[in-house]
CSV table of N, CA, C and O in Angstrom, one decimal:
chain,number,residue,atom,x,y,z
A,1,UNK,N,59.9,65.0,66.6
A,1,UNK,CA,60.6,65.6,67.8
A,1,UNK,C,61.7,66.0,67.6
A,1,UNK,O,62.8,65.0,67.2
A,2,UNK,N,62.6,67.2,68.1
A,2,UNK,CA,63.9,67.4,68.0
A,2,UNK,C,64.7,67.0,69.0
A,2,UNK,O,64.2,67.2,70.1
A,3,UNK,N,65.8,66.5,69.0
A,3,UNK,CA,66.8,65.9,70.1
A,3,UNK,C,67.3,67.2,70.9
A,3,UNK,O,67.5,68.3,70.1
A,4,UNK,N,67.4,67.0,72.1
A,4,UNK,CA,68.0,68.3,73.0
A,4,UNK,C,69.4,68.4,72.6
A,4,UNK,O,70.3,67.4,72.6
A,5,UNK,N,70.1,69.6,72.2
A,5,UNK,CA,71.4,69.7,71.7
A,5,UNK,C,72.3,69.8,72.9
A,5,UNK,O,73.4,69.8,72.7
A,6,UNK,N,71.7,70.0,74.2
A,6,UNK,CA,72.7,70.1,75.3
A,6,UNK,C,73.1,68.6,75.8
A,6,UNK,O,72.2,67.8,75.7
A,7,UNK,N,74.3,68.7,76.3
A,7,UNK,CA,74.6,67.3,76.9
A,7,UNK,C,74.0,67.1,78.2
A,7,UNK,O,73.7,68.1,79.0
A,8,UNK,N,73.5,65.9,78.2
A,8,UNK,CA,72.9,65.6,79.5
A,8,UNK,C,74.1,65.5,80.6
A,8,UNK,O,75.1,64.8,80.6
A,9,UNK,N,74.2,66.2,81.6
A,9,UNK,CA,75.1,66.4,82.8
A,9,UNK,C,74.7,65.4,84.0
A,9,UNK,O,73.5,65.5,84.3
A,10,UNK,N,75.7,64.9,84.5
A,10,UNK,CA,75.4,63.9,85.6
A,10,UNK,C,74.6,64.6,87.0
A,10,UNK,O,75.3,66.0,87.2
A,11,UNK,N,73.6,64.4,87.6
A,11,UNK,CA,73.3,64.9,88.6
A,11,UNK,C,73.9,64.7,89.9
A,11,UNK,O,74.1,63.5,90.0
A,12,UNK,N,74.5,65.6,90.5
A,12,UNK,CA,75.3,65.4,91.8
A,12,UNK,C,74.4,64.8,92.8
A,12,UNK,O,73.1,65.0,93.1
A,13,UNK,N,75.0,64.0,93.8
A,13,UNK,CA,74.4,63.4,94.7
A,13,UNK,C,74.1,64.2,95.8
A,13,UNK,O,74.6,65.1,96.0
A,14,UNK,N,73.2,63.6,96.7
A,14,UNK,CA,73.1,64.1,97.9
A,14,UNK,C,74.1,64.6,98.7
A,14,UNK,O,74.3,65.4,99.7
A,15,UNK,N,75.0,63.3,98.9
A,15,UNK,CA,76.4,63.6,99.5
A,15,UNK,C,77.2,64.5,99.1
A,15,UNK,O,77.8,65.4,99.8
A,16,UNK,N,77.4,64.9,97.7
A,16,UNK,CA,78.1,66.2,97.3
A,16,UNK,C,77.6,67.4,97.7
A,16,UNK,O,78.4,68.3,98.0
A,17,UNK,N,76.3,67.6,97.7
A,17,UNK,CA,75.5,68.8,98.0
A,17,UNK,C,75.7,69.1,99.7
A,17,UNK,O,76.0,70.2,100.3
A,18,UNK,N,75.8,67.7,100.4
A,18,UNK,CA,76.1,68.0,101.8
A,18,UNK,C,77.5,68.6,101.9
A,18,UNK,O,77.9,69.4,103.0
A,19,UNK,N,78.6,68.1,101.4
A,19,UNK,CA,80.0,68.4,101.4
A,19,UNK,C,80.1,69.5,100.8
A,19,UNK,O,81.0,70.6,101.7
A,20,UNK,N,79.4,70.2,100.0
A,20,UNK,CA,79.5,71.6,99.7
A,20,UNK,C,79.0,72.5,100.6
A,20,UNK,O,79.4,73.6,100.8
A,21,UNK,N,77.7,72.1,101.3
A,21,UNK,CA,77.2,73.1,102.3
A,21,UNK,C,78.2,73.1,103.4
A,21,UNK,O,78.3,74.1,104.1
A,22,UNK,N,78.7,71.8,104.0
A,22,UNK,CA,79.6,71.9,104.9
A,22,UNK,C,80.8,72.8,104.9
A,22,UNK,O,81.3,73.5,105.6
A,23,UNK,N,81.3,72.8,103.5
A,23,UNK,CA,82.6,73.7,103.1
A,23,UNK,C,82.3,75.0,103.1
A,23,UNK,O,82.8,75.7,103.7
A,24,UNK,N,80.9,75.4,102.7
A,24,UNK,CA,80.5,77.0,102.7
A,24,UNK,C,80.5,77.3,104.2
A,24,UNK,O,80.7,78.5,104.4
A,25,UNK,N,80.1,76.6,105.1
A,25,UNK,CA,79.8,76.8,106.5
A,25,UNK,C,81.0,76.9,107.0
A,25,UNK,O,81.3,77.8,108.0
A,26,UNK,N,82.1,76.1,106.8
A,26,UNK,CA,83.4,76.4,107.3
A,26,UNK,C,84.0,77.6,106.9
A,26,UNK,O,84.7,78.5,107.6
A,27,UNK,N,83.9,77.8,105.6
A,27,UNK,CA,84.3,79.1,105.0
A,27,UNK,C,83.8,80.3,105.8
A,27,UNK,O,84.5,81.3,106.0
A,28,UNK,N,82.7,80.4,105.8
A,28,UNK,CA,81.8,81.5,106.5
A,28,UNK,C,82.2,81.8,107.8
A,28,UNK,O,82.3,82.8,108.1
A,29,UNK,N,82.3,80.5,108.6
A,29,UNK,CA,82.6,80.4,110.0
A,29,UNK,C,84.1,81.2,110.1
A,29,UNK,O,84.3,82.0,111.0
A,30,UNK,N,85.1,80.9,109.2
A,30,UNK,CA,86.2,81.2,109.1
A,30,UNK,C,86.3,82.8,109.1
A,30,UNK,O,87.1,83.4,109.7
A,31,UNK,N,85.6,83.2,108.1
A,31,UNK,CA,85.7,84.5,107.7
A,31,UNK,C,85.1,85.3,108.8
A,31,UNK,O,85.4,86.4,109.2
A,32,UNK,N,84.0,84.9,109.5
A,32,UNK,CA,83.4,85.5,110.4
A,32,UNK,C,84.5,85.7,111.6
A,32,UNK,O,84.5,86.7,112.2
A,33,UNK,N,85.1,84.5,112.1
A,33,UNK,CA,86.2,84.5,113.2
A,33,UNK,C,87.3,85.6,112.9
A,33,UNK,O,87.7,86.4,113.6
A,34,UNK,N,87.8,85.4,111.5
A,34,UNK,CA,88.9,86.5,111.3
A,34,UNK,C,88.4,87.8,111.3
A,34,UNK,O,89.3,88.7,111.7
A,35,UNK,N,87.3,88.2,110.8
A,35,UNK,CA,86.7,89.6,111.1
A,35,UNK,C,86.7,90.1,112.5
A,35,UNK,O,87.1,91.2,112.9
A,36,UNK,N,86.0,89.1,113.4
A,36,UNK,CA,86.0,89.5,114.8
A,36,UNK,C,87.5,89.7,115.3
A,36,UNK,O,87.8,90.7,116.1
A,37,UNK,N,88.6,88.8,115.1
A,37,UNK,CA,89.9,88.9,115.5
A,37,UNK,C,90.3,90.3,115.0
A,37,UNK,O,91.1,91.1,115.8
A,38,UNK,N,90.2,90.6,113.9
A,38,UNK,CA,90.7,91.8,113.0
A,38,UNK,C,90.0,93.2,113.8
A,38,UNK,O,90.9,94.2,114.2
A,39,UNK,N,88.9,93.1,114.1
A,39,UNK,CA,88.1,94.2,114.5
A,39,UNK,C,88.6,94.4,116.2
A,39,UNK,O,88.7,95.5,116.6
A,40,UNK,N,89.0,93.3,116.7
A,40,UNK,CA,89.6,93.4,118.1
A,40,UNK,C,90.9,93.6,118.0
A,40,UNK,O,91.4,94.2,119.2
A,41,UNK,N,91.7,93.4,117.1
A,41,UNK,CA,93.0,94.0,116.9
A,41,UNK,C,94.1,92.9,117.1
A,41,UNK,O,95.3,93.1,117.4
A,42,UNK,N,93.5,91.5,117.2
A,42,UNK,CA,94.3,90.5,117.7
A,42,UNK,C,95.1,90.0,116.4
A,42,UNK,O,96.3,89.6,116.6
A,43,UNK,N,94.7,90.4,115.1
A,43,UNK,CA,95.6,90.0,114.2
A,43,UNK,C,96.4,91.2,113.3
A,43,UNK,O,97.1,91.1,112.5
A,44,UNK,N,96.3,92.3,114.1
A,44,UNK,CA,97.0,93.6,113.6
A,44,UNK,C,98.5,93.5,113.9
A,44,UNK,O,98.9,93.3,115.0
A,45,UNK,N,99.2,93.8,112.8
A,45,UNK,CA,100.9,93.7,113.1
A,45,UNK,C,101.1,95.0,113.9
A,45,UNK,O,102.0,95.7,113.0
A,46,UNK,N,100.8,95.5,114.8
A,46,UNK,CA,101.3,96.4,115.6
A,46,UNK,C,102.8,96.2,116.2
A,46,UNK,O,102.8,95.5,117.1
A,47,UNK,N,103.6,97.1,115.9
A,47,UNK,CA,105.0,97.1,116.5
A,47,UNK,C,105.0,98.0,117.8
A,47,UNK,O,106.2,97.8,118.3
A,48,UNK,N,103.9,98.5,118.1
A,48,UNK,CA,104.1,99.5,119.6
A,48,UNK,C,103.8,98.6,120.4
A,48,UNK,O,103.2,97.5,120.4
A,49,UNK,N,104.5,98.9,121.7
A,49,UNK,CA,104.4,98.5,122.8
A,49,UNK,C,103.1,98.9,123.6
A,49,UNK,O,102.6,100.0,123.5
A,50,UNK,N,102.6,98.1,124.5
A,50,UNK,CA,101.3,98.6,125.3
A,50,UNK,C,101.8,99.6,126.2
A,50,UNK,O,103.1,99.4,127.0
A,51,UNK,N,101.0,100.6,126.6
A,51,UNK,CA,101.3,101.5,127.7
A,51,UNK,C,100.6,101.6,128.9
A,51,UNK,O,99.6,102.3,128.9
A,52,UNK,N,100.8,100.7,129.8
A,52,UNK,CA,99.7,100.3,130.9
A,52,UNK,C,99.6,101.7,131.6
A,52,UNK,O,98.6,101.9,132.7
A,53,UNK,N,100.8,102.4,132.1
A,53,UNK,CA,100.7,103.5,132.7
A,53,UNK,C,100.0,104.8,132.2
A,53,UNK,O,99.5,105.6,133.0
A,54,UNK,N,99.7,104.6,130.7
A,54,UNK,CA,98.7,105.8,130.4
A,54,UNK,C,97.4,105.3,129.9
A,54,UNK,O,96.9,106.0,129.4
A,55,UNK,N,96.9,104.0,130.5
A,55,UNK,CA,95.4,103.7,130.3
A,55,UNK,C,94.6,104.7,130.8
A,55,UNK,O,95.0,105.4,131.8
A,56,UNK,N,93.3,104.5,130.2
A,56,UNK,CA,92.2,105.6,130.8
A,56,UNK,C,91.8,105.4,132.3
A,56,UNK,O,91.4,106.3,132.9
A,57,UNK,N,92.0,104.0,132.5
A,57,UNK,CA,91.5,103.8,134.1
A,57,UNK,C,92.9,104.1,135.1
A,57,UNK,O,92.4,103.8,136.5
A,58,UNK,N,93.9,104.6,134.7
A,58,UNK,CA,94.9,104.8,135.6
A,58,UNK,C,95.2,106.3,135.8
A,58,UNK,O,94.9,107.1,135.0
A,59,UNK,N,96.0,106.7,136.9
A,59,UNK,CA,96.1,108.0,137.1
A,59,UNK,C,97.1,108.4,136.1
A,59,UNK,O,98.1,107.8,135.9
A,60,UNK,N,97.0,109.8,135.5
A,60,UNK,CA,98.0,110.2,134.7
A,60,UNK,C,99.3,110.7,135.4
A,60,UNK,O,99.2,111.1,136.6
A,61,UNK,N,100.4,110.6,134.8
A,61,UNK,CA,101.5,110.9,135.4
A,61,UNK,C,101.6,112.3,135.9
A,61,UNK,O,101.1,113.2,135.1
A,62,UNK,N,102.3,112.8,137.0
A,62,UNK,CA,102.2,114.3,137.4
A,62,UNK,C,103.5,114.8,136.9
A,62,UNK,O,104.2,114.3,136.1
A,63,UNK,N,103.6,116.1,137.2
A,63,UNK,CA,105.0,116.8,136.9
A,63,UNK,C,106.4,116.3,137.5
A,63,UNK,O,107.3,116.6,136.9
A,64,UNK,N,106.2,115.5,138.4
A,64,UNK,CA,107.4,115.1,139.3
A,64,UNK,C,107.6,113.6,138.7
A,64,UNK,O,108.8,113.2,139.0
A,65,UNK,N,106.9,113.2,138.0
A,65,UNK,CA,107.0,111.7,137.5
A,65,UNK,C,108.0,112.0,136.2
A,65,UNK,O,107.7,112.7,135.3
A,66,UNK,N,108.8,111.0,136.0
A,66,UNK,CA,109.6,111.0,134.8
A,66,UNK,C,109.4,109.9,133.9
A,66,UNK,O,109.1,108.7,134.6
A,67,UNK,N,109.9,109.8,132.9
A,67,UNK,CA,109.8,108.8,132.0
A,67,UNK,C,110.8,107.9,132.1
A,67,UNK,O,112.1,108.1,132.8
A,68,UNK,N,110.9,106.3,131.9
A,68,UNK,CA,111.9,105.5,132.1
A,68,UNK,C,113.0,105.8,131.3
A,68,UNK,O,113.0,106.6,130.2
A,69,UNK,N,114.2,105.6,131.6
A,69,UNK,CA,115.5,106.0,131.2
A,69,UNK,C,115.6,105.6,129.7
A,69,UNK,O,116.0,106.4,128.8
A,70,UNK,N,115.1,104.5,129.2
A,70,UNK,CA,115.0,104.1,127.9
A,70,UNK,C,114.2,105.0,126.8
A,70,UNK,O,114.6,105.0,125.7
A,71,UNK,N,113.4,105.7,127.6
A,71,UNK,CA,112.5,106.5,126.7
A,71,UNK,C,112.8,108.1,126.8
A,71,UNK,O,111.9,109.0,126.2
A,72,UNK,N,113.8,108.6,127.3
A,72,UNK,CA,114.0,109.9,127.5
A,72,UNK,C,114.9,110.3,126.4
A,72,UNK,O,115.7,109.5,126.2
A,73,UNK,N,114.7,111.5,125.7
A,73,UNK,CA,115.5,112.1,124.8
A,73,UNK,C,116.9,112.2,125.1
A,73,UNK,O,117.2,112.6,126.3
A,74,UNK,N,118.0,112.1,124.3
A,74,UNK,CA,119.5,112.3,124.6
A,74,UNK,C,119.5,113.9,124.1
A,74,UNK,O,119.6,114.1,122.7
A,75,UNK,N,119.7,114.9,124.9
A,75,UNK,CA,119.8,116.2,124.6
A,75,UNK,C,121.4,116.5,123.9
A,75,UNK,O,121.4,117.6,123.4
A,76,UNK,N,122.2,115.6,124.1
A,76,UNK,CA,123.3,115.9,123.8
A,76,UNK,C,123.6,115.1,122.4
A,76,UNK,O,124.8,115.1,121.6
A,77,UNK,N,122.8,114.5,121.9
A,77,UNK,CA,122.7,113.7,120.5
A,77,UNK,C,122.9,114.6,119.4
A,77,UNK,O,122.2,115.9,119.2
A,78,UNK,N,123.8,114.2,118.4
A,78,UNK,CA,123.9,115.2,117.1
A,78,UNK,C,122.9,115.1,116.3
A,78,UNK,O,122.0,114.1,116.2
A,79,UNK,N,122.5,116.0,115.7
A,79,UNK,CA,121.3,116.4,115.0
A,79,UNK,C,121.8,116.2,113.5
A,79,UNK,O,122.7,116.9,113.0
A,80,UNK,N,121.3,115.1,112.6
A,80,UNK,CA,121.7,115.2,111.3
A,80,UNK,C,121.2,116.3,110.6
A,80,UNK,O,120.3,116.9,110.8
A,81,UNK,N,122.1,116.6,109.4
A,81,UNK,CA,121.7,117.8,108.6
A,81,UNK,C,120.4,117.6,108.0
A,81,UNK,O,119.8,118.8,107.8
A,82,UNK,N,119.8,116.5,107.5
A,82,UNK,CA,118.6,116.4,107.0
A,82,UNK,C,117.4,116.6,108.0
A,82,UNK,O,116.5,117.0,107.4
A,83,UNK,N,117.6,116.7,109.3
A,83,UNK,CA,116.5,117.0,110.1
A,83,UNK,C,116.8,118.6,110.9
A,83,UNK,O,115.9,118.6,111.7
A,84,UNK,N,117.8,119.0,110.6
A,84,UNK,CA,117.7,120.2,111.1
A,84,UNK,C,116.8,121.6,110.8
A,84,UNK,O,116.4,122.3,111.5
A,85,UNK,N,116.3,121.2,109.6
A,85,UNK,CA,115.3,122.3,109.1
A,85,UNK,C,114.1,122.1,110.0
A,85,UNK,O,113.4,123.0,110.3
A,86,UNK,N,113.8,120.9,110.2
A,86,UNK,CA,112.6,120.5,111.1
A,86,UNK,C,112.8,121.1,112.6
A,86,UNK,O,111.6,121.2,113.2
A,87,UNK,N,113.8,121.2,113.0
A,87,UNK,CA,114.0,121.6,114.2
A,87,UNK,C,114.1,123.3,114.5
A,87,UNK,O,114.4,123.8,115.4
A,88,UNK,N,114.3,124.0,113.4
A,88,UNK,CA,114.3,125.3,113.4
A,88,UNK,C,113.0,125.9,113.9
A,88,UNK,O,112.1,125.3,113.6
A,89,UNK,N,113.2,127.1,114.7
A,89,UNK,CA,112.1,127.6,115.3
A,89,UNK,C,111.2,128.4,114.0
A,89,UNK,O,111.6,128.8,113.1
A,90,UNK,N,110.0,128.4,114.4
A,90,UNK,CA,109.0,128.9,113.6
A,90,UNK,C,109.1,130.5,113.6
A,90,UNK,O,109.1,130.9,114.8
A,91,UNK,N,109.1,131.3,112.5
A,91,UNK,CA,109.2,132.8,112.4
A,91,UNK,C,108.3,133.2,111.5
A,91,UNK,O,107.9,132.3,110.8
A,92,UNK,N,107.9,134.4,111.6
A,92,UNK,CA,107.0,135.0,110.9
A,92,UNK,C,105.6,135.3,111.5
A,92,UNK,O,105.6,135.1,112.6
A,93,UNK,N,104.7,135.8,110.8
A,93,UNK,CA,103.5,136.3,111.6
A,93,UNK,C,102.6,135.0,111.9
A,93,UNK,O,102.4,134.0,111.4
A,94,UNK,N,102.2,135.1,113.3
A,94,UNK,CA,101.3,133.9,114.0
A,94,UNK,C,100.2,134.0,113.4
A,94,UNK,O,99.5,135.1,113.3
A,95,UNK,N,99.7,132.7,113.3
A,95,UNK,CA,97.8,132.9,112.6
A,95,UNK,C,97.1,133.3,113.7
A,95,UNK,O,97.5,133.1,115.0
A,96,UNK,N,96.1,133.8,113.6
A,96,UNK,CA,95.2,134.1,114.7
A,96,UNK,C,93.7,133.4,114.3
A,96,UNK,O,93.5,133.0,113.6
A,97,UNK,N,93.2,133.2,115.5
A,97,UNK,CA,91.8,132.4,115.8
A,97,UNK,C,90.8,133.6,115.5
A,97,UNK,O,89.6,133.1,115.4
A,98,UNK,N,91.1,134.9,115.9
A,98,UNK,CA,90.1,135.8,116.0
A,98,UNK,C,90.0,136.5,114.6
A,98,UNK,O,90.8,136.9,113.8
A,99,UNK,N,88.7,136.4,114.0
A,99,UNK,CA,88.3,136.8,112.7
A,99,UNK,C,88.7,138.4,112.6
A,99,UNK,O,88.1,139.1,113.7
A,100,UNK,N,89.1,139.0,111.8
A,100,UNK,CA,89.3,140.5,111.3
A,100,UNK,C,90.4,141.2,112.4
A,100,UNK,O,90.4,142.4,112.3
A,101,UNK,N,91.1,140.4,113.0
A,101,UNK,CA,92.2,141.0,113.8
A,101,UNK,C,93.4,141.0,112.9
A,101,UNK,O,93.9,140.0,112.1
A,102,UNK,N,94.2,142.2,112.9
A,102,UNK,CA,95.3,142.2,112.0
A,102,UNK,C,96.4,141.5,112.7
A,102,UNK,O,96.7,141.2,113.8
A,103,UNK,N,97.5,141.3,111.7
A,103,UNK,CA,98.8,140.6,112.1
A,103,UNK,C,99.8,141.6,112.8
A,103,UNK,O,100.6,141.3,113.4
A,104,UNK,N,99.4,142.9,112.9
A,104,UNK,CA,100.5,144.0,113.4
A,104,UNK,C,100.2,144.2,114.6
A,104,UNK,O,100.7,144.2,115.6
């Protein structure tokens, strides 16, 4: 009879298997919890503020309602040269949604 060339490895105890099972359960539970938090948006690094006045269950602001002073644009602010092209009015032929209609 030929000897087995593979080295004999020690058999892990039931205690080791129990610890491995517990570790796998903890890792799986943590992954599930992290996924739920990400889906809910609790872990999202969102720098925006909440806008409770624009919530779907609230009435929308009307034409006489004004934005808070901190959110109103300053019409007298200087426009940097790098942004002037973006504020230039659009010129040229306007696109049409009706097929076959000429630009003239």
